[in-house]
Coordinates of C-alpha atoms and ligand atoms in Angstrom, one line a residue:
X536 CA -14.1 0.3 -20.0
X537 CA -12.3 2.7 -17.5
X538 CA -11.2 5.9 -19.6
X539 CA -7.6 5.8 -20.6
X540 CA -5.2 8.1 -18.3
X541 CA -3.4 10.5 -20.6
X542 CA 0.1 11.9 -19.4
X543 CA 2.6 14.2 -21.1
X544 CA 5.3 12.2 -23.1
X545 CA 8.1 11.2 -21.0
X546 CA 10.7 13.8 -20.8
X547 CA 8.1 16.8 -21.8
X548 CA 6.4 19.2 -19.5
X549 CA 3.2 21.3 -19.6
X550 CA 3.3 24.9 -18.4
X551 CA 0.2 26.3 -16.8
X552 CA -0.4 29.6 -14.8
X553 CA 1.6 31.0 -12.7
X554 CA 4.5 29.1 -14.3
X555 CA 3.7 30.1 -17.8
X556 CA 3.6 33.8 -16.9
X557 CA 7.5 33.3 -15.7
X558 CA 8.1 31.9 -19.1
X559 CA 6.5 34.8 -20.8
X560 CA 8.2 37.5 -18.6
X561 CA 11.5 35.8 -19.2
X562 CA 11.0 35.6 -23.0
X563 CA 9.9 39.2 -23.1
X564 CA 13.3 40.3 -21.4
X565 CA 15.3 38.1 -23.8
X566 CA 13.5 39.8 -26.7
X567 CA 14.2 43.1 -25.4
X568 CA 18.0 42.3 -25.0
X569 CA 18.4 40.6 -28.1
X570 CA 17.0 43.5 -30.1
X571 CA 19.1 46.0 -28.1
X572 CA 22.1 44.0 -29.4
X573 CA 20.7 44.3 -32.8
X574 CA 19.4 40.9 -33.4
X575 CA 16.2 40.0 -35.6
X576 CA 14.0 37.1 -34.9
X577 CA 14.1 34.2 -37.0
X578 CA 11.4 31.3 -37.0
X579 CA 12.1 28.0 -38.6
X580 CA 9.9 24.9 -38.8
X581 CA 10.0 22.5 -36.1
X582 CA 11.1 19.6 -38.4
X583 CA 13.7 19.6 -41.1
X584 CA 15.2 17.0 -43.5
X585 CA 17.2 14.5 -41.3
X586 CA 20.1 15.1 -43.9
X587 CA 20.5 18.7 -42.9
X588 CA 21.5 17.6 -39.1
X589 CA 23.5 14.6 -40.3
X590 CA 25.7 17.3 -42.5
X591 CA 25.4 20.3 -40.2
X592 CA 25.8 18.9 -36.5
X593 CA 28.0 15.7 -37.5
X594 CA 27.3 12.0 -37.8
X595 CA 29.5 11.1 -35.1
X596 CA 27.7 13.2 -32.5
X597 CA 25.3 11.9 -29.8
X598 CA 22.5 14.2 -31.3
X599 CA 22.6 12.6 -34.7
X600 CA 23.8 9.0 -33.4
X601 CA 21.2 8.5 -30.9
X602 CA 19.0 11.4 -29.9
X603 CA 16.9 12.8 -33.0
X604 CA 13.2 12.2 -33.3
X605 CA 13.4 10.8 -36.8
X606 CA 10.4 9.8 -38.8
X607 CA 9.5 9.2 -42.4
X608 CA 6.5 11.5 -43.7
X609 CA 3.8 10.1 -45.9
X610 CA 6.0 10.6 -48.8
X611 CA 8.7 8.5 -47.4
X612 CA 11.0 11.5 -46.7
X613 CA 13.3 11.2 -43.9
X614 CA 12.6 13.8 -41.5
X615 CA 13.7 14.9 -38.1
X616 CA 12.3 17.2 -35.4
X617 CA 14.5 20.3 -34.8
X618 CA 17.3 18.9 -32.1
X619 CA 19.2 22.5 -32.2
X620 CA 18.7 25.6 -34.2
X621 CA 22.0 26.4 -35.8
X622 CA 21.9 24.2 -38.8
X623 CA 18.3 25.2 -39.6
X624 CA 19.0 28.8 -39.2
X625 CA 22.0 28.4 -41.7
X626 CA 19.5 26.5 -44.2
X627 CA 17.1 29.3 -43.9
X628 CA 19.7 32.2 -44.3
X629 CA 21.0 30.3 -47.4
X630 CA 17.5 29.6 -48.8
X631 CA 16.6 33.3 -48.6
X632 CA 20.0 34.6 -49.8
X633 CA 20.5 36.6 -46.6
X634 CA 24.2 36.2 -46.5
X635 CA 24.2 38.2 -49.8
X636 CA 23.4 41.3 -47.8
X637 CA 26.5 41.4 -45.4
X638 CA 26.7 40.8 -41.7
X639 CA 23.7 39.1 -40.3
X640 CA 22.5 38.7 -36.6
X641 CA 19.6 36.4 -35.8
X642 CA 18.0 35.3 -32.7
X643 CA 15.4 32.5 -31.9
X644 CA 13.3 31.4 -29.0
X645 CA 11.7 27.9 -29.2
X646 CA 11.7 24.1 -28.6
X647 CA 14.2 21.5 -29.5
X648 CA 13.8 18.0 -29.2
X649 CA 16.3 15.2 -28.2
X650 CA 15.8 11.7 -27.2
X651 CA 17.7 11.7 -24.1
X652 CA 17.4 9.9 -20.9
X653 CA 15.1 12.7 -18.8
X654 CA 16.4 13.8 -15.5
X655 CA 16.5 17.0 -13.7
X656 CA 17.5 19.8 -16.1
X657 CA 17.3 17.2 -19.0
X658 CA 14.1 17.0 -21.2
X659 CA 13.1 15.4 -24.6
X660 CA 11.2 18.5 -25.4
X661 CA 13.1 21.7 -24.2
X662 CA 13.3 25.3 -25.2
X663 CA 16.4 27.6 -26.3
X664 CA 17.1 31.1 -26.7
X665 CA 19.9 31.5 -29.0
X666 CA 21.5 33.8 -31.3
X667 CA 23.8 33.3 -34.4
X668 CA 26.1 36.4 -35.6
X669 CA 27.3 35.8 -39.2
X670 CA 30.0 37.7 -41.3
X671 CA 32.7 38.5 -38.7
X672 CA 36.0 36.6 -38.5
X673 CA 37.4 38.5 -35.6
X674 CA 37.2 37.9 -31.9
X675 CA 35.1 41.0 -31.5
X676 CA 32.1 39.1 -32.7
X677 CA 33.2 36.2 -30.1
X678 CA 33.0 38.9 -27.3
X679 CA 29.5 40.4 -28.8
X680 CA 28.0 36.8 -28.5
X681 CA 29.4 36.0 -25.0
X682 CA 28.4 39.4 -23.8
X683 CA 25.0 39.1 -24.8
X684 CA 24.7 35.7 -22.9
X685 CA 26.5 37.1 -19.8
X686 CA 24.4 40.1 -19.8
X687 CA 21.2 37.9 -19.3
X688 CA 22.9 36.4 -16.1
X689 CA 23.8 39.7 -14.9
X690 CA 20.2 41.5 -15.3
X691 CA 18.9 38.4 -13.5
X692 CA 21.5 38.7 -10.7
X693 CA 22.8 35.3 -11.1
X694 CA 25.9 35.4 -9.0
X695 CA 27.1 31.9 -9.4
X696 CA 27.4 31.9 -13.3
X697 CA 31.0 30.8 -14.6
X698 CA 31.9 31.6 -18.1
X699 CA 34.3 28.4 -19.4
X700 CA 36.2 29.3 -22.3
X701 CA 38.4 27.1 -24.7
X702 CA 39.7 27.2 -28.1
X703 CA 39.3 24.2 -30.4
X704 CA 42.0 25.4 -33.2
X705 CA 41.2 25.4 -36.8
X706 CA 41.8 23.2 -39.9
X707 CA 45.8 23.9 -39.3
X708 CA 46.2 23.2 -35.7
X709 CA 43.6 20.5 -35.1
X710 CA 45.0 17.8 -37.1
X711 CA 48.1 17.8 -35.1
X712 CA 46.2 18.0 -31.9
X713 CA 44.1 14.9 -33.2
X714 CA 47.2 13.0 -33.7
X715 CA 48.5 14.1 -30.3
X716 CA 45.2 12.9 -28.6
X717 CA 45.4 9.5 -30.6
X718 CA 49.0 8.9 -29.4
X719 CA 47.9 9.7 -25.8
X720 CA 44.7 7.4 -25.6
X721 CA 45.8 4.6 -27.8
X722 CA 48.1 2.7 -25.5
X723 CA 45.4 2.7 -22.8
X724 CA 42.6 1.7 -25.2
X725 CA 41.6 -1.5 -23.3
X726 CA 40.9 0.3 -20.1
X727 CA 38.8 3.1 -21.7
X728 CA 35.0 3.2 -21.3
X729 CA 33.0 1.6 -24.2
X730 CA 31.9 4.9 -25.5
X731 CA 35.5 6.2 -25.7
X732 CA 36.8 3.1 -27.6
X733 CA 34.2 3.4 -30.2
X734 CA 34.8 7.2 -30.6
X735 CA 38.6 7.3 -30.4
X736 CA 39.4 7.1 -34.0
X737 CA 36.6 9.0 -35.4
X738 CA 36.5 11.7 -33.1
X739 CA 39.0 11.8 -30.3
X740 CA 38.2 15.2 -28.9
X741 CA 35.1 13.9 -27.7
X742 CA 37.0 11.8 -25.2
X743 CA 37.9 14.9 -23.3
X744 CA 34.2 15.7 -22.1
X745 CA 33.6 11.9 -21.1
X746 CA 32.1 11.8 -17.6
X747 CA 32.9 7.9 -17.3
X748 CA 35.3 7.5 -14.5
X749 CA 37.1 4.8 -16.5
X750 CA 38.3 7.6 -18.8
X751 CA 39.0 9.9 -16.0
X752 CA 42.7 9.4 -15.4
X753 CA 43.6 9.5 -19.1
X754 CA 41.5 12.7 -19.6
X755 CA 43.3 14.4 -16.9
X756 CA 46.6 14.0 -18.2
X757 CA 45.7 14.5 -21.9
X758 CA 47.7 17.4 -23.5
X759 CA 45.4 20.7 -23.5
X760 CA 44.9 22.0 -27.2
X761 CA 45.8 25.5 -25.9
X762 CA 49.6 24.4 -26.0
X763 CA 49.3 23.3 -29.8
X764 CA 47.4 26.2 -31.1
X765 CA 48.8 27.5 -34.4
X766 CA 49.6 31.3 -34.3
X767 CA 46.5 32.7 -35.8
X768 CA 44.3 30.6 -33.3
X769 CA 46.5 31.6 -30.5
X770 CA 46.3 35.4 -31.7
X771 CA 42.5 35.1 -31.8
X772 CA 42.2 33.6 -28.4
X773 CA 44.4 36.1 -26.6
X774 CA 42.6 38.9 -28.3
X775 CA 39.3 37.4 -27.2
X776 CA 40.6 37.0 -23.6
X777 CA 41.8 40.7 -23.6
X778 CA 38.3 41.9 -24.9
X779 CA 36.7 40.1 -22.0
X780 CA 38.8 41.6 -19.7
X781 CA 38.1 44.9 -21.0
X782 CA 34.3 44.2 -20.9
X783 CA 34.5 43.3 -17.3
X784 CA 33.3 39.5 -18.0
X785 CA 35.2 36.9 -15.9
X786 CA 36.2 33.8 -17.4
X787 CA 38.0 30.5 -16.9
X788 CA 39.9 28.7 -19.5
X789 CA 38.7 25.2 -19.3
X790 CA 40.4 22.7 -21.7
X791 CA 37.7 20.3 -21.0
X792 CA 35.0 22.2 -23.1
X793 CA 35.1 20.6 -26.4
X794 CA 31.1 20.7 -27.1
X795 CA 29.1 18.0 -28.4
X796 CA 28.7 19.3 -31.9
X797 CA 31.1 19.0 -34.8
X798 CA 30.7 22.5 -36.4
X799 CA 32.7 24.5 -34.1
X800 CA 36.3 25.8 -34.7
X801 CA 38.4 28.3 -32.4
X802 CA 36.5 29.8 -29.5
X803 CA 33.9 27.6 -27.7
X804 CA 32.3 28.3 -24.3
X805 CA 29.8 27.1 -21.8
X806 CA 28.2 29.2 -18.9
X807 CA 27.6 26.8 -16.1
X808 CA 26.0 27.3 -12.7
X809 CA 26.4 25.1 -9.5
X810 CA 22.7 24.9 -8.7
X811 CA 22.2 22.7 -11.9
X812 CA 24.0 19.8 -10.6
X813 CA 25.0 17.1 -13.2
X814 CA 23.6 19.1 -16.1
X815 CA 25.6 22.2 -15.2
X816 CA 25.6 24.2 -18.6
X817 CA 22.7 26.6 -18.9
X818 CA 24.3 28.0 -22.1
X819 CA 26.8 26.7 -24.8
X820 CA 28.2 28.2 -28.0
X821 CA 31.1 29.0 -30.2
X822 CA 32.7 29.8 -33.4
X823 CA 31.6 27.6 -36.6
X824 CA 33.3 29.3 -39.5
X825 CA 33.0 26.1 -41.7
X826 CA 29.4 25.4 -41.4
X827 CA 27.8 27.7 -43.9
X828 CA 30.1 26.3 -46.7
X829 CA 29.5 22.8 -45.7
X830 CA 25.9 23.3 -46.3
X831 CA 26.5 24.3 -49.7
X832 CA 27.0 28.3 -49.1
X833 CA 29.7 31.0 -49.3
X834 CA 32.5 31.0 -46.8
X835 CA 30.8 33.0 -43.9
X836 CA 32.4 33.2 -40.5
X837 CA 30.1 32.7 -37.7
X838 CA 29.6 32.6 -33.9
X839 CA 26.5 32.0 -31.8
X840 CA 25.2 30.3 -28.6
X841 CA 22.0 28.6 -27.3
X842 CA 20.7 29.0 -23.6
X843 CA 18.5 26.4 -22.2
X844 CA 15.3 28.1 -20.9
X845 CA 14.5 25.3 -18.2
X846 CA 17.8 25.4 -16.9
X847 CA 17.6 29.1 -16.7
X848 CA 14.4 29.3 -14.9
X849 CA 15.6 26.3 -12.7
X850 CA 18.6 28.7 -11.6
X851 CA 16.3 31.5 -10.8
X852 CA 14.1 29.5 -8.8
X853 CA 17.0 27.9 -6.8
X854 CA 18.5 31.3 -6.2
X855 CA 15.0 32.6 -5.3
X856 CA 15.4 35.2 -7.8
X857 CA 11.9 35.0 -9.7
X858 CA 10.1 35.4 -6.4
X859 CA 6.3 35.7 -6.2
X860 CA 4.8 37.1 -9.2
X861 CA 3.7 40.6 -8.0
X862 CA 0.0 41.2 -7.6
X863 CA -1.9 42.5 -10.8
X864 CA -5.4 43.1 -11.9
X865 CA -8.9 43.3 -10.5
X866 CA -11.1 40.4 -9.2
X867 CA -14.8 41.4 -9.8
X868 CA -16.8 40.1 -6.9
X869 CA -20.8 39.9 -7.2
X870 CA -22.8 38.5 -4.3
X871 CA -26.1 37.5 -5.6
X872 CA -27.9 37.6 -9.2
X873 CA -28.8 41.2 -9.2
X874 CA -25.3 42.2 -8.3
X875 CA -23.9 39.7 -10.7
X876 CA -26.1 41.5 -13.6
X877 CA -24.9 44.9 -12.4
X878 CA -21.1 44.1 -12.7
X879 CA -21.4 42.5 -16.1
X880 CA -21.2 46.0 -17.8
X881 CA -18.6 47.3 -15.5
X882 CA -16.2 44.1 -16.2
X883 CA -16.7 44.8 -20.1
X884 CA -15.4 48.2 -19.5
X885 CA -12.5 47.4 -17.3
X886 CA -11.3 44.9 -19.8
X887 CA -11.4 47.7 -22.4
X888 CA -9.4 50.3 -20.3
X889 CA -7.3 48.6 -17.9
X890 CA -3.8 47.3 -18.7
X891 CA -4.0 44.8 -16.2
X892 CA -6.5 41.5 -16.1
X893 CA -10.0 41.8 -14.8
X894 CA -11.0 38.5 -13.3
X895 CA -14.6 37.8 -13.0
X896 CA -16.2 34.8 -11.2
X897 CA -19.9 34.0 -12.1
X898 CA -20.7 31.3 -9.4
X899 CA -22.7 31.9 -6.2
X900 CA -20.2 31.7 -3.4
X901 CA -19.4 33.4 -0.2
X902 CA -17.3 36.5 -0.1
X903 CA -14.4 34.8 1.6
X904 CA -14.5 32.1 -1.0
X905 CA -14.6 34.8 -3.8
X906 CA -11.4 36.5 -1.9
X907 CA -9.6 33.2 -1.8
X908 CA -10.2 32.9 -5.7
X909 CA -8.7 36.5 -6.1
X910 CA -5.7 35.5 -3.9
X911 CA -5.0 32.7 -6.2
X912 CA -5.3 34.9 -9.2
X913 CA -2.8 37.2 -7.5
X914 CA -5.2 40.0 -8.1
X915 CA -4.4 43.4 -6.7
X916 CA -7.7 44.8 -6.2
X917 CA -11.1 43.5 -5.5
X918 CA -14.4 45.2 -6.7
X919 CA -17.1 44.0 -4.4
X920 CA -20.7 44.4 -5.0
X921 CA -23.3 43.0 -2.6
X922 CA -27.0 43.7 -1.9
X923 CA -26.0 46.2 0.6
X924 CA -23.7 48.0 -1.6
X925 CA -26.3 47.7 -4.4
X926 CA -29.0 49.4 -2.2
X927 CA -26.7 52.2 -1.1
X928 CA -25.4 52.5 -4.8
X929 CA -21.8 51.9 -4.0
X930 CA -18.9 49.6 -4.7
X931 CA -16.3 48.4 -2.4
X932 CA -12.7 48.6 -3.9
X933 CA -10.5 46.3 -1.5
X934 CA -6.7 46.8 -1.8
X935 CA -5.8 43.2 -1.4
X936 CA -2.1 43.8 -0.5
X937 CA -3.0 46.1 2.4
X938 CA -6.5 45.1 3.2
X939 CA -7.7 48.4 3.0
X940 CA -11.4 49.3 1.6
X941 CA -12.5 52.4 -0.4
X942 CA -16.0 53.1 -1.6
X943 CA -16.8 54.2 -5.1
X944 CA -20.3 55.3 -6.5
X945 CA -22.0 52.4 -8.6
X946 CA -22.4 54.4 -11.8
X947 CA -22.1 53.5 -15.5
X948 CA -19.2 50.9 -16.2
X949 CA -17.3 53.7 -17.8
X950 CA -17.2 55.7 -14.4
X951 CA -16.2 52.9 -12.4
X952 CA -13.5 52.2 -14.9
X953 CA -12.3 55.9 -14.7
X954 CA -12.2 55.9 -10.9
X955 CA -10.1 52.8 -10.8
X956 CA -7.6 54.1 -13.6
X957 CA -7.4 57.3 -11.8
X958 CA -6.7 55.4 -8.2
X959 CA -4.1 53.6 -10.1
X960 CA -2.0 56.7 -11.0
Ligands
HAM1072 P1 23.9 22.7 -27.0 O1 25.2 22.8 -26.0 O2 23.5 21.4 -27.3 O3 24.3 23.6 -27.9 O4 22.5 23.3 -26.3 C1 22.8 24.7 -25.5 C2 22.1 24.7 -24.4 O5 20.7 24.2 -24.5 C3 22.6 23.6 -23.3 O6 23.5 24.4 -22.3 C4 21.5 23.6 -22.4 O7 21.0 24.5 -21.6 C5 20.0 23.4 -23.2 N1 19.8 21.9 -23.6 C6 20.1 21.3 -24.5 N2 19.7 20.0 -24.5 C7 18.7 20.0 -23.5 C8 17.9 19.0 -23.1 N3 17.7 18.1 -23.5 N4 17.3 19.3 -21.9 C9 17.3 20.7 -21.4 N5 18.0 21.6 -21.7 C10 18.9 21.3 -22.8 C11 23.5 23.9 -29.2 O8 22.3 23.5 -29.3 C12 24.0 24.8 -30.2 N6 23.0 24.8 -31.2 C13 24.5 26.1 -29.7 C14 25.1 27.0 -30.4 C15 24.3 28.1 -31.4 N7 26.3 27.0 -31.1 C16 26.5 27.9 -31.9 N8 25.2 28.6 -32.0

């Protein structure tokens, strides 16, 4: 029988070097940034009870209606792989009584799972960096969340990022808006897309982010919520805009940003980039003052966002920002068995003292083949020991960037290592 051919599940990806190094570098930078803003890391399980997402994210959302990886465990519990982090973060904070301690700032990096139709920038397992800021009702916290996300686009020099801002109102003004939308769409019910017809009565705001051409003319003429905001929501929105101006963060008010999750109120935002094509949002978030309470907790205002790491890296690649990874490390090259034995203690020592990788290859190869491997490893230096060098009691240290050679005495491993460390500084 032919052996089976195994492939990664549809919509998932493997990350191998040097791609995995780009991920690590991005994650390291994100952690530094989040910590600089005063956020601490939270890690939650990859799966939770399905009910948490039904209650938390909303039963009319795409995520809950059709995208969850849902399964029954061996004790017949209804579970789902995490399709987003916000509901689990609130669940964990409640479970550990973290809200009792006052304001709370948490960040996370990790996978989410959504059964979507895979395409460029859309995966079934993707990865998010996100933050959740609890305990502040004022627009200062909205600014803080947006500023953190924006700072990431700034440090990477993503020039085409656009911050789209909207307000979804609150319990006072939203019901009025709902009625206005129903009045607007109902007369055209027959011409709307099937999805929109189904959604209209349950969740009319979702029609505003429909991409279906059948809906387009009616979406375009729908009344903007901004015109119907109550006084308190309007004040909040205006204050946020003023803060953004003060912080020098450019934005556009986009009434089409309604977000696909039910927990939002007041501020919502998305950061988009033209290089992403149809899946243009790299980051989405907003305020969700009612979620903690609806999951059984106290009244705790909250705001947060999540940023898709796949999409962020796609932008860097398209804008050629990531570039080639810089050369790092030493390739130890031995020509012949005797040289190989002489290099073993040196490699061991190098791995103790160097902050860069030491690559070793134990095959018999020609020098040229070894150098090719060094290039593939993106090594900065090659430490070459052949029979000639062995006889002369020397090592050749080649700078692979400039193609220059230097000779070192072949001594005990620690002496060679010391010479290399010295050469570094
Ligand atoms: P979301 O808009 O569903 O929000 O996802 C945020 C970001 O995650 C998207 O803008 C996108 O970059 C990335 N993303 C989502 N699904 C996929 C996918 N299938 N493939 C690739 N990337 C994807 C949330 O998840 C909210 N929990 C954000 C939030 C946090 N709101 C408040 N706090």
